[in-house]
PDB file of N, CA and C in Angstrom:
ATOM      1  N   UNK X   1      10.935  50.877 104.878  1.00  0.00           N
ATOM      2  CA  UNK X   1      10.244  49.612 104.951  1.00  0.00           C
ATOM      3  C   UNK X   1      10.017  49.161 106.396  1.00  0.00           C
ATOM      4  N   UNK X   2      10.306  50.034 107.314  1.00  0.00           N
ATOM      5  CA  UNK X   2      10.116  49.662 108.709  1.00  0.00           C
ATOM      6  C   UNK X   2       8.631  49.443 109.048  1.00  0.00           C
ATOM      7  N   UNK X   3       7.723  49.981 108.240  1.00  0.00           N
ATOM      8  CA  UNK X   3       6.294  49.772 108.455  1.00  0.00           C
ATOM      9  C   UNK X   3       5.967  48.275 108.383  1.00  0.00           C
ATOM     10  N   UNK X   4       6.735  47.552 107.595  1.00  0.00           N
ATOM     11  CA  UNK X   4       6.509  46.109 107.433  1.00  0.00           C
ATOM     12  C   UNK X   4       6.738  45.349 108.738  1.00  0.00           C
ATOM     13  N   UNK X   5       7.585  45.909 109.585  1.00  0.00           N
ATOM     14  CA  UNK X   5       7.909  45.252 110.856  1.00  0.00           C
ATOM     15  C   UNK X   5       6.749  45.305 111.847  1.00  0.00           C
ATOM     16  N   UNK X   6       5.745  46.136 111.577  1.00  0.00           N
ATOM     17  CA  UNK X   6       4.618  46.231 112.504  1.00  0.00           C
ATOM     18  C   UNK X   6       3.609  45.106 112.319  1.00  0.00           C
ATOM     19  N   UNK X   7       3.730  44.343 111.244  1.00  0.00           N
ATOM     20  CA  UNK X   7       2.814  43.229 110.983  1.00  0.00           C
ATOM     21  C   UNK X   7       3.291  41.949 111.687  1.00  0.00           C
ATOM     22  N   UNK X   8       2.385  41.022 111.863  1.00  0.00           N
ATOM     23  CA  UNK X   8       2.727  39.708 112.415  1.00  0.00           C
ATOM     24  C   UNK X   8       3.777  39.083 111.497  1.00  0.00           C
ATOM     25  N   UNK X   9       4.916  38.671 112.059  1.00  0.00           N
ATOM     26  CA  UNK X   9       5.984  38.137 111.202  1.00  0.00           C
ATOM     27  C   UNK X   9       5.604  36.875 110.448  1.00  0.00           C
ATOM     28  N   UNK X  10       4.673  36.090 111.006  1.00  0.00           N
ATOM     29  CA  UNK X  10       4.243  34.874 110.291  1.00  0.00           C
ATOM     30  C   UNK X  10       3.412  35.233 109.063  1.00  0.00           C
ATOM     31  N   UNK X  11       2.580  36.261 109.185  1.00  0.00           N
ATOM     32  CA  UNK X  11       1.796  36.720 108.043  1.00  0.00           C
ATOM     33  C   UNK X  11       2.730  37.247 106.947  1.00  0.00           C
ATOM     34  N   UNK X  12       3.699  38.061 107.357  1.00  0.00           N
ATOM     35  CA  UNK X  12       4.674  38.594 106.423  1.00  0.00           C
ATOM     36  C   UNK X  12       5.423  37.464 105.729  1.00  0.00           C
ATOM     37  N   UNK X  13       5.795  36.451 106.499  1.00  0.00           N
ATOM     38  CA  UNK X  13       6.528  35.324 105.935  1.00  0.00           C
ATOM     39  C   UNK X  13       5.700  34.545 104.932  1.00  0.00           C
ATOM     40  N   UNK X  14       4.438  34.330 105.230  1.00  0.00           N
ATOM     41  CA  UNK X  14       3.564  33.611 104.278  1.00  0.00           C
ATOM     42  C   UNK X  14       3.392  34.426 102.989  1.00  0.00           C
ATOM     43  N   UNK X  15       3.186  35.724 103.115  1.00  0.00           N
ATOM     44  CA  UNK X  15       3.055  36.582 101.929  1.00  0.00           C
ATOM     45  C   UNK X  15       4.368  36.556 101.135  1.00  0.00           C
ATOM     46  N   UNK X  16       5.495  36.624 101.823  1.00  0.00           N
ATOM     47  CA  UNK X  16       6.794  36.548 101.142  1.00  0.00           C
ATOM     48  C   UNK X  16       6.915  35.207 100.409  1.00  0.00           C
ATOM     49  N   UNK X  17       6.447  34.140 101.047  1.00  0.00           N
ATOM     50  CA  UNK X  17       6.463  32.825 100.409  1.00  0.00           C
ATOM     51  C   UNK X  17       5.599  32.770  99.156  1.00  0.00           C
ATOM     52  N   UNK X  18       4.462  33.482  99.175  1.00  0.00           N
ATOM     53  CA  UNK X  18       3.604  33.531  98.002  1.00  0.00           C
ATOM     54  C   UNK X  18       4.288  34.290  96.861  1.00  0.00           C
ATOM     55  N   UNK X  19       4.999  35.371  97.202  1.00  0.00           N
ATOM     56  CA  UNK X  19       5.794  36.057  96.174  1.00  0.00           C
ATOM     57  C   UNK X  19       6.899  35.150  95.643  1.00  0.00           C
ATOM     58  N   UNK X  20       7.435  34.308  96.502  1.00  0.00           N
ATOM     59  CA  UNK X  20       8.430  33.316  96.115  1.00  0.00           C
ATOM     60  C   UNK X  20       7.843  32.365  95.042  1.00  0.00           C
ATOM     61  N   UNK X  21       6.620  31.948  95.271  1.00  0.00           N
ATOM     62  CA  UNK X  21       5.934  31.075  94.293  1.00  0.00           C
ATOM     63  C   UNK X  21       5.775  31.814  92.985  1.00  0.00           C
ATOM     64  N   UNK X  22       5.411  33.079  93.047  1.00  0.00           N
ATOM     65  CA  UNK X  22       5.170  33.860  91.817  1.00  0.00           C
ATOM     66  C   UNK X  22       6.444  33.963  90.977  1.00  0.00           C
ATOM     67  N   UNK X  23       7.548  34.357  91.605  1.00  0.00           N
ATOM     68  CA  UNK X  23       8.746  34.523  90.769  1.00  0.00           C
ATOM     69  C   UNK X  23       9.300  33.171  90.311  1.00  0.00           C
ATOM     70  N   UNK X  24       9.236  32.186  91.186  1.00  0.00           N
ATOM     71  CA  UNK X  24       9.761  30.863  90.821  1.00  0.00           C
ATOM     72  C   UNK X  24       8.949  30.258  89.667  1.00  0.00           C
ATOM     73  N   UNK X  25       7.652  30.489  89.676  1.00  0.00           N
ATOM     74  CA  UNK X  25       6.797  29.958  88.622  1.00  0.00           C
ATOM     75  C   UNK X  25       6.939  30.720  87.314  1.00  0.00           C
ATOM     76  N   UNK X  26       7.311  31.976  87.397  1.00  0.00           N
ATOM     77  CA  UNK X  26       7.415  32.799  86.193  1.00  0.00           C
ATOM     78  C   UNK X  26       8.795  32.881  85.602  1.00  0.00           C
ATOM     79  N   UNK X  27       9.803  32.420  86.338  1.00  0.00           N
ATOM     80  CA  UNK X  27      11.183  32.617  85.897  1.00  0.00           C
ATOM     81  C   UNK X  27      11.491  31.936  84.551  1.00  0.00           C
ATOM     82  N   UNK X  28      10.756  30.894  84.218  1.00  0.00           N
ATOM     83  CA  UNK X  28      11.004  30.206  82.948  1.00  0.00           C
ATOM     84  C   UNK X  28      10.609  31.059  81.742  1.00  0.00           C
ATOM     85  N   UNK X  29       9.847  32.133  81.985  1.00  0.00           N
ATOM     86  CA  UNK X  29       9.405  33.000  80.896  1.00  0.00           C
ATOM     87  C   UNK X  29      10.155  34.330  80.832  1.00  0.00           C
ATOM     88  N   UNK X  30      11.193  34.476  81.642  1.00  0.00           N
ATOM     89  CA  UNK X  30      11.976  35.715  81.659  1.00  0.00           C
ATOM     90  C   UNK X  30      12.826  35.772  80.394  1.00  0.00           C
ATOM     91  N   UNK X  31      12.924  36.967  79.832  1.00  0.00           N
ATOM     92  CA  UNK X  31      13.777  37.167  78.656  1.00  0.00           C
ATOM     93  C   UNK X  31      13.566  38.532  78.038  1.00  0.00           C
ATOM     94  N   UNK X  32      14.448  38.890  77.134  1.00  0.00           N
ATOM     95  CA  UNK X  32      14.394  40.176  76.467  1.00  0.00           C
ATOM     96  C   UNK X  32      13.078  40.358  75.697  1.00  0.00           C
ATOM     97  N   UNK X  33      12.592  39.279  75.165  1.00  0.00           N
ATOM     98  CA  UNK X  33      11.346  39.343  74.372  1.00  0.00           C
ATOM     99  C   UNK X  33      10.095  39.501  75.224  1.00  0.00           C
ATOM    100  N   UNK X  34      10.245  39.364  76.528  1.00  0.00           N
ATOM    101  CA  UNK X  34       9.093  39.453  77.455  1.00  0.00           C
ATOM    102  C   UNK X  34       9.427  40.427  78.598  1.00  0.00           C
ATOM    103  N   UNK X  35       9.548  41.697  78.291  1.00  0.00           N
ATOM    104  CA  UNK X  35       9.986  42.653  79.327  1.00  0.00           C
ATOM    105  C   UNK X  35       8.995  42.793  80.488  1.00  0.00           C
ATOM    106  N   UNK X  36       7.710  42.725  80.239  1.00  0.00           N
ATOM    107  CA  UNK X  36       6.745  42.873  81.343  1.00  0.00           C
ATOM    108  C   UNK X  36       6.764  41.673  82.273  1.00  0.00           C
ATOM    109  N   UNK X  37       6.863  40.507  81.700  1.00  0.00           N
ATOM    110  CA  UNK X  37       6.987  39.288  82.525  1.00  0.00           C
ATOM    111  C   UNK X  37       8.285  39.352  83.322  1.00  0.00           C
ATOM    112  N   UNK X  38       9.352  39.750  82.688  1.00  0.00           N
ATOM    113  CA  UNK X  38      10.641  39.850  83.373  1.00  0.00           C
ATOM    114  C   UNK X  38      10.579  40.856  84.519  1.00  0.00           C
ATOM    115  N   UNK X  39       9.932  41.985  84.290  1.00  0.00           N
ATOM    116  CA  UNK X  39       9.774  42.986  85.349  1.00  0.00           C
ATOM    117  C   UNK X  39       8.928  42.429  86.495  1.00  0.00           C
ATOM    118  N   UNK X  40       7.841  41.735  86.164  1.00  0.00           N
ATOM    119  CA  UNK X  40       6.985  41.155  87.190  1.00  0.00           C
ATOM    120  C   UNK X  40       7.724  40.147  88.042  1.00  0.00           C
ATOM    121  N   UNK X  41       8.539  39.312  87.393  1.00  0.00           N
ATOM    122  CA  UNK X  41       9.324  38.310  88.104  1.00  0.00           C
ATOM    123  C   UNK X  41      10.330  39.007  89.026  1.00  0.00           C
ATOM    124  N   UNK X  42      10.980  40.046  88.515  1.00  0.00           N
ATOM    125  CA  UNK X  42      11.955  40.783  89.326  1.00  0.00           C
ATOM    126  C   UNK X  42      11.284  41.438  90.520  1.00  0.00           C
ATOM    127  N   UNK X  43      10.117  42.009  90.325  1.00  0.00           N
ATOM    128  CA  UNK X  43       9.403  42.655  91.434  1.00  0.00           C
ATOM    129  C   UNK X  43       8.938  41.621  92.473  1.00  0.00           C
ATOM    130  N   UNK X  44       8.471  40.476  91.996  1.00  0.00           N
ATOM    131  CA  UNK X  44       8.065  39.415  92.910  1.00  0.00           C
ATOM    132  C   UNK X  44       9.262  38.895  93.720  1.00  0.00           C
ATOM    133  N   UNK X  45      10.405  38.765  93.058  1.00  0.00           N
ATOM    134  CA  UNK X  45      11.625  38.350  93.735  1.00  0.00           C
ATOM    135  C   UNK X  45      12.030  39.356  94.803  1.00  0.00           C
ATOM    136  N   UNK X  46      11.981  40.632  94.464  1.00  0.00           N
ATOM    137  CA  UNK X  46      12.329  41.681  95.430  1.00  0.00           C
ATOM    138  C   UNK X  46      11.366  41.683  96.604  1.00  0.00           C
ATOM    139  N   UNK X  47      10.061  41.575  96.328  1.00  0.00           N
ATOM    140  CA  UNK X  47       9.071  41.538  97.399  1.00  0.00           C
ATOM    141  C   UNK X  47       9.276  40.332  98.292  1.00  0.00           C
ATOM    142  N   UNK X  48       9.605  39.203  97.699  1.00  0.00           N
ATOM    143  CA  UNK X  48       9.841  37.998  98.464  1.00  0.00           C
ATOM    144  C   UNK X  48      11.024  38.174  99.404  1.00  0.00           C
ATOM    145  N   UNK X  49      12.103  38.747  98.904  1.00  0.00           N
ATOM    146  CA  UNK X  49      13.298  38.956  99.723  1.00  0.00           C
ATOM    147  C   UNK X  49      13.051  39.955 100.841  1.00  0.00           C
ATOM    148  N   UNK X  50      12.341  41.035 100.547  1.00  0.00           N
ATOM    149  CA  UNK X  50      12.043  42.037 101.561  1.00  0.00           C
ATOM    150  C   UNK X  50      11.169  41.403 102.640  1.00  0.00           C
ATOM    151  N   UNK X  51      10.199  40.613 102.249  1.00  0.00           N
ATOM    152  CA  UNK X  51       9.342  39.943 103.237  1.00  0.00           C
ATOM    153  C   UNK X  51      10.140  38.977 104.103  1.00  0.00           C
ATOM    154  N   UNK X  52      11.054  38.237 103.492  1.00  0.00           N
ATOM    155  CA  UNK X  52      11.900  37.333 104.276  1.00  0.00           C
ATOM    156  C   UNK X  52      12.761  38.129 105.258  1.00  0.00           C
ATOM    157  N   UNK X  53      13.341  39.226 104.799  1.00  0.00           N
ATOM    158  CA  UNK X  53      14.132  40.084 105.676  1.00  0.00           C
ATOM    159  C   UNK X  53      13.287  40.548 106.878  1.00  0.00           C
ATOM    160  N   UNK X  54      12.079  41.048 106.591  1.00  0.00           N
ATOM    161  CA  UNK X  54      11.221  41.543 107.677  1.00  0.00           C
ATOM    162  C   UNK X  54      10.867  40.429 108.661  1.00  0.00           C
ATOM    163  N   UNK X  55      10.562  39.266 108.166  1.00  0.00           N
ATOM    164  CA  UNK X  55      10.206  38.149 109.047  1.00  0.00           C
ATOM    165  C   UNK X  55      11.371  37.732 109.934  1.00  0.00           C
ATOM    166  N   UNK X  56      12.593  37.802 109.390  1.00  0.00           N
ATOM    167  CA  UNK X  56      13.756  37.375 110.176  1.00  0.00           C
ATOM    168  C   UNK X  56      14.116  38.386 111.263  1.00  0.00           C
ATOM    169  N   UNK X  57      13.483  39.530 111.259  1.00  0.00           N
ATOM    170  CA  UNK X  57      13.731  40.502 112.333  1.00  0.00           C
ATOM    171  C   UNK X  57      13.079  40.054 113.632  1.00  0.00           C
ATOM    172  N   UNK X  58      12.055  39.157 113.523  1.00  0.00           N
ATOM    173  CA  UNK X  58      11.351  38.707 114.701  1.00  0.00           C
ATOM    174  C   UNK X  58      11.302  37.199 114.870  1.00  0.00           C
ATOM    175  N   UNK X  59      11.627  36.465 113.817  1.00  0.00           N
ATOM    176  CA  UNK X  59      11.603  35.011 113.876  1.00  0.00           C
ATOM    177  C   UNK X  59      13.036  34.487 113.730  1.00  0.00           C
ATOM    178  N   UNK X  60      13.299  33.291 114.249  1.00  0.00           N
ATOM    179  CA  UNK X  60      14.632  32.703 114.040  1.00  0.00           C
ATOM    180  C   UNK X  60      14.897  32.552 112.535  1.00  0.00           C
ATOM    181  N   UNK X  61      16.088  32.933 112.121  1.00  0.00           N
ATOM    182  CA  UNK X  61      16.402  32.951 110.688  1.00  0.00           C
ATOM    183  C   UNK X  61      16.276  31.541 110.069  1.00  0.00           C
ATOM    184  N   UNK X  62      16.696  30.522 110.784  1.00  0.00           N
ATOM    185  CA  UNK X  62      16.588  29.178 110.238  1.00  0.00           C
ATOM    186  C   UNK X  62      15.160  28.753 110.024  1.00  0.00           C
ATOM    187  N   UNK X  63      14.318  29.082 110.959  1.00  0.00           N
ATOM    188  CA  UNK X  63      12.883  28.759 110.833  1.00  0.00           C
ATOM    189  C   UNK X  63      12.270  29.541 109.687  1.00  0.00           C
ATOM    190  N   UNK X  64      12.532  30.845 109.649  1.00  0.00           N
ATOM    191  CA  UNK X  64      11.933  31.697 108.610  1.00  0.00           C
ATOM    192  C   UNK X  64      12.380  31.238 107.229  1.00  0.00           C
ATOM    193  N   UNK X  65      13.660  30.957 107.075  1.00  0.00           N
ATOM    194  CA  UNK X  65      14.166  30.548 105.760  1.00  0.00           C
ATOM    195  C   UNK X  65      13.579  29.204 105.337  1.00  0.00           C
ATOM    196  N   UNK X  66      13.492  28.270 106.256  1.00  0.00           N
ATOM    197  CA  UNK X  66      12.948  26.957 105.918  1.00  0.00           C
ATOM    198  C   UNK X  66      11.461  27.074 105.535  1.00  0.00           C
ATOM    199  N   UNK X  67      10.702  27.855 106.254  1.00  0.00           N
ATOM    200  CA  UNK X  67       9.278  28.038 105.932  1.00  0.00           C
ATOM    201  C   UNK X  67       9.139  28.747 104.591  1.00  0.00           C
ATOM    202  N   UNK X  68       9.927  29.782 104.373  1.00  0.00           N
ATOM    203  CA  UNK X  68       9.869  30.571 103.125  1.00  0.00           C
ATOM    204  C   UNK X  68      10.174  29.692 101.915  1.00  0.00           C
ATOM    205  N   UNK X  69      11.252  28.925 102.005  1.00  0.00           N
ATOM    206  CA  UNK X  69      11.590  28.044 100.876  1.00  0.00           C
ATOM    207  C   UNK X  69      10.588  26.918 100.726  1.00  0.00           C
ATOM    208  N   UNK X  70      10.049  26.444 101.848  1.00  0.00           N
ATOM    209  CA  UNK X  70       9.034  25.382 101.785  1.00  0.00           C
ATOM    210  C   UNK X  70       7.768  25.850 101.072  1.00  0.00           C
ATOM    211  N   UNK X  71       7.319  27.062 101.424  1.00  0.00           N
ATOM    212  CA  UNK X  71       6.153  27.624 100.742  1.00  0.00           C
ATOM    213  C   UNK X  71       6.444  27.760  99.254  1.00  0.00           C
ATOM    214  N   UNK X  72       7.630  28.262  98.942  1.00  0.00           N
ATOM    215  CA  UNK X  72       7.997  28.407  97.540  1.00  0.00           C
ATOM    216  C   UNK X  72       8.049  27.092  96.801  1.00  0.00           C
ATOM    217  N   UNK X  73       8.629  26.071  97.444  1.00  0.00           N
ATOM    218  CA  UNK X  73       8.745  24.757  96.814  1.00  0.00           C
ATOM    219  C   UNK X  73       7.392  24.121  96.598  1.00  0.00           C
ATOM    220  N   UNK X  74       6.557  24.142  97.612  1.00  0.00           N
ATOM    221  CA  UNK X  74       5.206  23.552  97.485  1.00  0.00           C
ATOM    222  C   UNK X  74       4.399  24.319  96.464  1.00  0.00           C
ATOM    223  N   UNK X  75       4.411  25.613  96.560  1.00  0.00           N
ATOM    224  CA  UNK X  75       3.642  26.429  95.617  1.00  0.00           C
ATOM    225  C   UNK X  75       4.079  26.245  94.184  1.00  0.00           C
ATOM    226  N   UNK X  76       5.385  26.241  93.954  1.00  0.00           N
ATOM    227  CA  UNK X  76       5.891  26.057  92.595  1.00  0.00           C
ATOM    228  C   UNK X  76       5.564  24.672  92.071  1.00  0.00           C
ATOM    229  N   UNK X  77       5.608  23.672  92.934  1.00  0.00           N
ATOM    230  CA  UNK X  77       5.250  22.313  92.507  1.00  0.00           C
ATOM    231  C   UNK X  77       3.772  22.228  92.137  1.00  0.00           C
ATOM    232  N   UNK X  78       2.927  22.867  92.938  1.00  0.00           N
ATOM    233  CA  UNK X  78       1.487  22.852  92.638  1.00  0.00           C
ATOM    234  C   UNK X  78       1.202  23.621  91.353  1.00  0.00           C
ATOM    235  N   UNK X  79       1.831  24.793  91.175  1.00  0.00           N
ATOM    236  CA  UNK X  79       1.651  25.552  89.917  1.00  0.00           C
ATOM    237  C   UNK X  79       2.134  24.699  88.745  1.00  0.00           C
ATOM    238  N   UNK X  80       3.259  24.033  88.920  1.00  0.00           N
ATOM    239  CA  UNK X  80       3.759  23.169  87.852  1.00  0.00           C
ATOM    240  C   UNK X  80       2.758  22.101  87.449  1.00  0.00           C
ATOM    241  N   UNK X  81       2.122  21.504  88.436  1.00  0.00           N
ATOM    242  CA  UNK X  81       1.136  20.458  88.148  1.00  0.00           C
ATOM    243  C   UNK X  81      -0.133  21.039  87.538  1.00  0.00           C
ATOM    244  N   UNK X  82      -0.662  22.092  88.154  1.00  0.00           N
ATOM    245  CA  UNK X  82      -1.967  22.638  87.729  1.00  0.00           C
ATOM    246  C   UNK X  82      -1.869  23.454  86.452  1.00  0.00           C
ATOM    247  N   UNK X  83      -0.840  24.298  86.348  1.00  0.00           N
ATOM    248  CA  UNK X  83      -0.744  25.221  85.217  1.00  0.00           C
ATOM    249  C   UNK X  83       0.099  24.662  84.067  1.00  0.00           C
ATOM    250  N   UNK X  84       1.224  24.040  84.395  1.00  0.00           N
ATOM    251  CA  UNK X  84       2.154  23.608  83.351  1.00  0.00           C
ATOM    252  C   UNK X  84       2.032  22.133  82.983  1.00  0.00           C
ATOM    253  N   UNK X  85       1.101  21.418  83.596  1.00  0.00           N
ATOM    254  CA  UNK X  85       0.867  20.017  83.235  1.00  0.00           C
ATOM    255  C   UNK X  85       1.963  19.060  83.625  1.00  0.00           C
ATOM    256  N   UNK X  86       2.719  19.426  84.654  1.00  0.00           N
ATOM    257  CA  UNK X  86       3.779  18.511  85.132  1.00  0.00           C
ATOM    258  C   UNK X  86       3.136  17.283  85.785  1.00  0.00           C
ATOM    259  N   UNK X  87       3.875  16.181  85.901  1.00  0.00           N
ATOM    260  CA  UNK X  87       3.298  14.953  86.453  1.00  0.00           C
ATOM    261  C   UNK X  87       2.780  15.124  87.877  1.00  0.00           C
ATOM    262  N   UNK X  88       1.631  14.541  88.150  1.00  0.00           N
ATOM    263  CA  UNK X  88       1.020  14.559  89.484  1.00  0.00           C
ATOM    264  C   UNK X  88       0.958  13.136  90.010  1.00  0.00           C
ATOM    265  N   UNK X  89       2.101  12.608  90.361  1.00  0.00           N
ATOM    266  CA  UNK X  89       2.150  11.214  90.837  1.00  0.00           C
ATOM    267  C   UNK X  89       1.874  11.162  92.348  1.00  0.00           C
ATOM    268  N   UNK X  90       1.533   9.984  92.805  1.00  0.00           N
ATOM    269  CA  UNK X  90       1.274   9.791  94.240  1.00  0.00           C
ATOM    270  C   UNK X  90       2.540  10.056  95.060  1.00  0.00           C
ATOM    271  N   UNK X  91       3.678   9.622  94.579  1.00  0.00           N
ATOM    272  CA  UNK X  91       4.927   9.839  95.294  1.00  0.00           C
ATOM    273  C   UNK X  91       5.216  11.333  95.403  1.00  0.00           C
ATOM    274  N   UNK X  92       5.000  12.054  94.325  1.00  0.00           N
ATOM    275  CA  UNK X  92       5.220  13.507  94.350  1.00  0.00           C
ATOM    276  C   UNK X  92       4.265  14.160  95.346  1.00  0.00           C
ATOM    277  N   UNK X  93       3.010  13.750  95.380  1.00  0.00           N
ATOM    278  CA  UNK X  93       2.040  14.298  96.327  1.00  0.00           C
ATOM    279  C   UNK X  93       2.466  14.046  97.762  1.00  0.00           C
ATOM    280  N   UNK X  94       2.962  12.854  98.047  1.00  0.00           N
ATOM    281  CA  UNK X  94       3.429  12.532  99.400  1.00  0.00           C
ATOM    282  C   UNK X  94       4.604  13.414  99.767  1.00  0.00           C
ATOM    283  N   UNK X  95       5.509  13.606  98.857  1.00  0.00           N
ATOM    284  CA  UNK X  95       6.675  14.475  99.118  1.00  0.00           C
ATOM    285  C   UNK X  95       6.247  15.917  99.392  1.00  0.00           C
ATOM    286  N   UNK X  96       5.294  16.409  98.626  1.00  0.00           N
ATOM    287  CA  UNK X  96       4.775  17.758  98.860  1.00  0.00           C
ATOM    288  C   UNK X  96       4.120  17.832 100.231  1.00  0.00           C
ATOM    289  N   UNK X  97       3.360  16.810 100.596  1.00  0.00           N
ATOM    290  CA  UNK X  97       2.732  16.808 101.926  1.00  0.00           C
ATOM    291  C   UNK X  97       3.761  16.755 103.039  1.00  0.00           C
ATOM    292  N   UNK X  98       4.872  16.083 102.808  1.00  0.00           N
ATOM    293  CA  UNK X  98       5.940  16.068 103.827  1.00  0.00           C
ATOM    294  C   UNK X  98       6.549  17.456 104.021  1.00  0.00           C
ATOM    295  N   UNK X  99       6.680  18.195 102.937  1.00  0.00           N
ATOM    296  CA  UNK X  99       7.184  19.568 103.054  1.00  0.00           C
ATOM    297  C   UNK X  99       6.185  20.414 103.841  1.00  0.00           C
ATOM    298  N   UNK X 100       4.899  20.266 103.532  1.00  0.00           N
ATOM    299  CA  UNK X 100       3.857  21.010 104.268  1.00  0.00           C
ATOM    300  C   UNK X 100       3.898  20.631 105.741  1.00  0.00           C
ATOM    301  N   UNK X 101       4.055  19.349 106.057  1.00  0.00           N
ATOM    302  CA  UNK X 101       4.154  18.913 107.459  1.00  0.00           C
ATOM    303  C   UNK X 101       5.353  19.579 108.129  1.00  0.00           C
ATOM    304  N   UNK X 102       6.451  19.691 107.445  1.00  0.00           N
ATOM    305  CA  UNK X 102       7.630  20.358 107.987  1.00  0.00           C
ATOM    306  C   UNK X 102       7.379  21.821 108.270  1.00  0.00           C
ATOM    307  N   UNK X 103       6.694  22.506 107.350  1.00  0.00           N
ATOM    308  CA  UNK X 103       6.356  23.916 107.546  1.00  0.00           C
ATOM    309  C   UNK X 103       5.476  24.086 108.781  1.00  0.00           C
ATOM    310  N   UNK X 104       4.435  23.258 108.880  1.00  0.00           N
ATOM    311  CA  UNK X 104       3.538  23.341 110.039  1.00  0.00           C
ATOM    312  C   UNK X 104       4.304  23.021 111.315  1.00  0.00           C
ATOM    313  N   UNK X 105       5.139  22.014 111.290  1.00  0.00           N
ATOM    314  CA  UNK X 105       5.927  21.680 112.465  1.00  0.00           C
ATOM    315  C   UNK X 105       6.842  22.822 112.904  1.00  0.00           C
ATOM    316  N   UNK X 106       7.481  23.479 111.960  1.00  0.00           N
ATOM    317  CA  UNK X 106       8.330  24.608 112.305  1.00  0.00           C
ATOM    318  C   UNK X 106       7.522  25.731 112.926  1.00  0.00           C
ATOM    319  N   UNK X 107       6.341  25.976 112.409  1.00  0.00           N
ATOM    320  CA  UNK X 107       5.469  27.017 112.995  1.00  0.00           C
ATOM    321  C   UNK X 107       5.077  26.649 114.415  1.00  0.00           C
ATOM    322  N   UNK X 108       4.687  25.395 114.612  1.00  0.00           N
ATOM    323  CA  UNK X 108       4.191  24.989 115.920  1.00  0.00           C
ATOM    324  C   UNK X 108       5.292  24.876 116.971  1.00  0.00           C
ATOM    325  N   UNK X 109       6.475  24.487 116.559  1.00  0.00           N
ATOM    326  CA  UNK X 109       7.515  24.173 117.554  1.00  0.00           C
ATOM    327  C   UNK X 109       8.741  25.082 117.495  1.00  0.00           C
ATOM    328  N   UNK X 110       8.606  26.232 116.832  1.00  0.00           N
ATOM    329  CA  UNK X 110       9.777  27.119 116.697  1.00  0.00           C
ATOM    330  C   UNK X 110      10.041  27.902 117.973  1.00  0.00           C
ATOM    331  N   UNK X 111       9.047  28.049 118.821  1.00  0.00           N
ATOM    332  CA  UNK X 111       9.234  28.842 120.042  1.00  0.00           C
ATOM    333  C   UNK X 111       9.108  30.336 119.790  1.00  0.00           C
ATOM    334  N   UNK X 112       8.816  30.723 118.542  1.00  0.00           N
ATOM    335  CA  UNK X 112       8.627  32.146 118.200  1.00  0.00           C
ATOM    336  C   UNK X 112       7.140  32.437 118.147  1.00  0.00           C
ATOM    337  N   UNK X 113       6.792  33.691 118.371  1.00  0.00           N
ATOM    338  CA  UNK X 113       5.386  34.177 118.402  1.00  0.00           C
ATOM    339  C   UNK X 113       4.471  33.147 117.780  1.00  0.00           C
TER     340      UNK X 113
END
């Protein structure tokens, strides 16, 4: 997996965050009766972890972890609203925007590439 280290660590981190959204959004459907969904969730989880590992080889671990979990949290919240019909309140939207602001701030002020 050393080939992964040749990519821009921020790109790798964003892709890992998208895999984080995939497994977090699908985990509610995991079970013996749904083996393909369970396999997909497991593969997305593994891809997410590998991407986080690769990103932390070049970025500060605290920054990478915060951005990774932030992408996962925002993405899962948006999937919950759009796909699963979860509440889309103004307060929830503001909280999601605050997480996005934190992710952008970490990118801009982390001192890494």
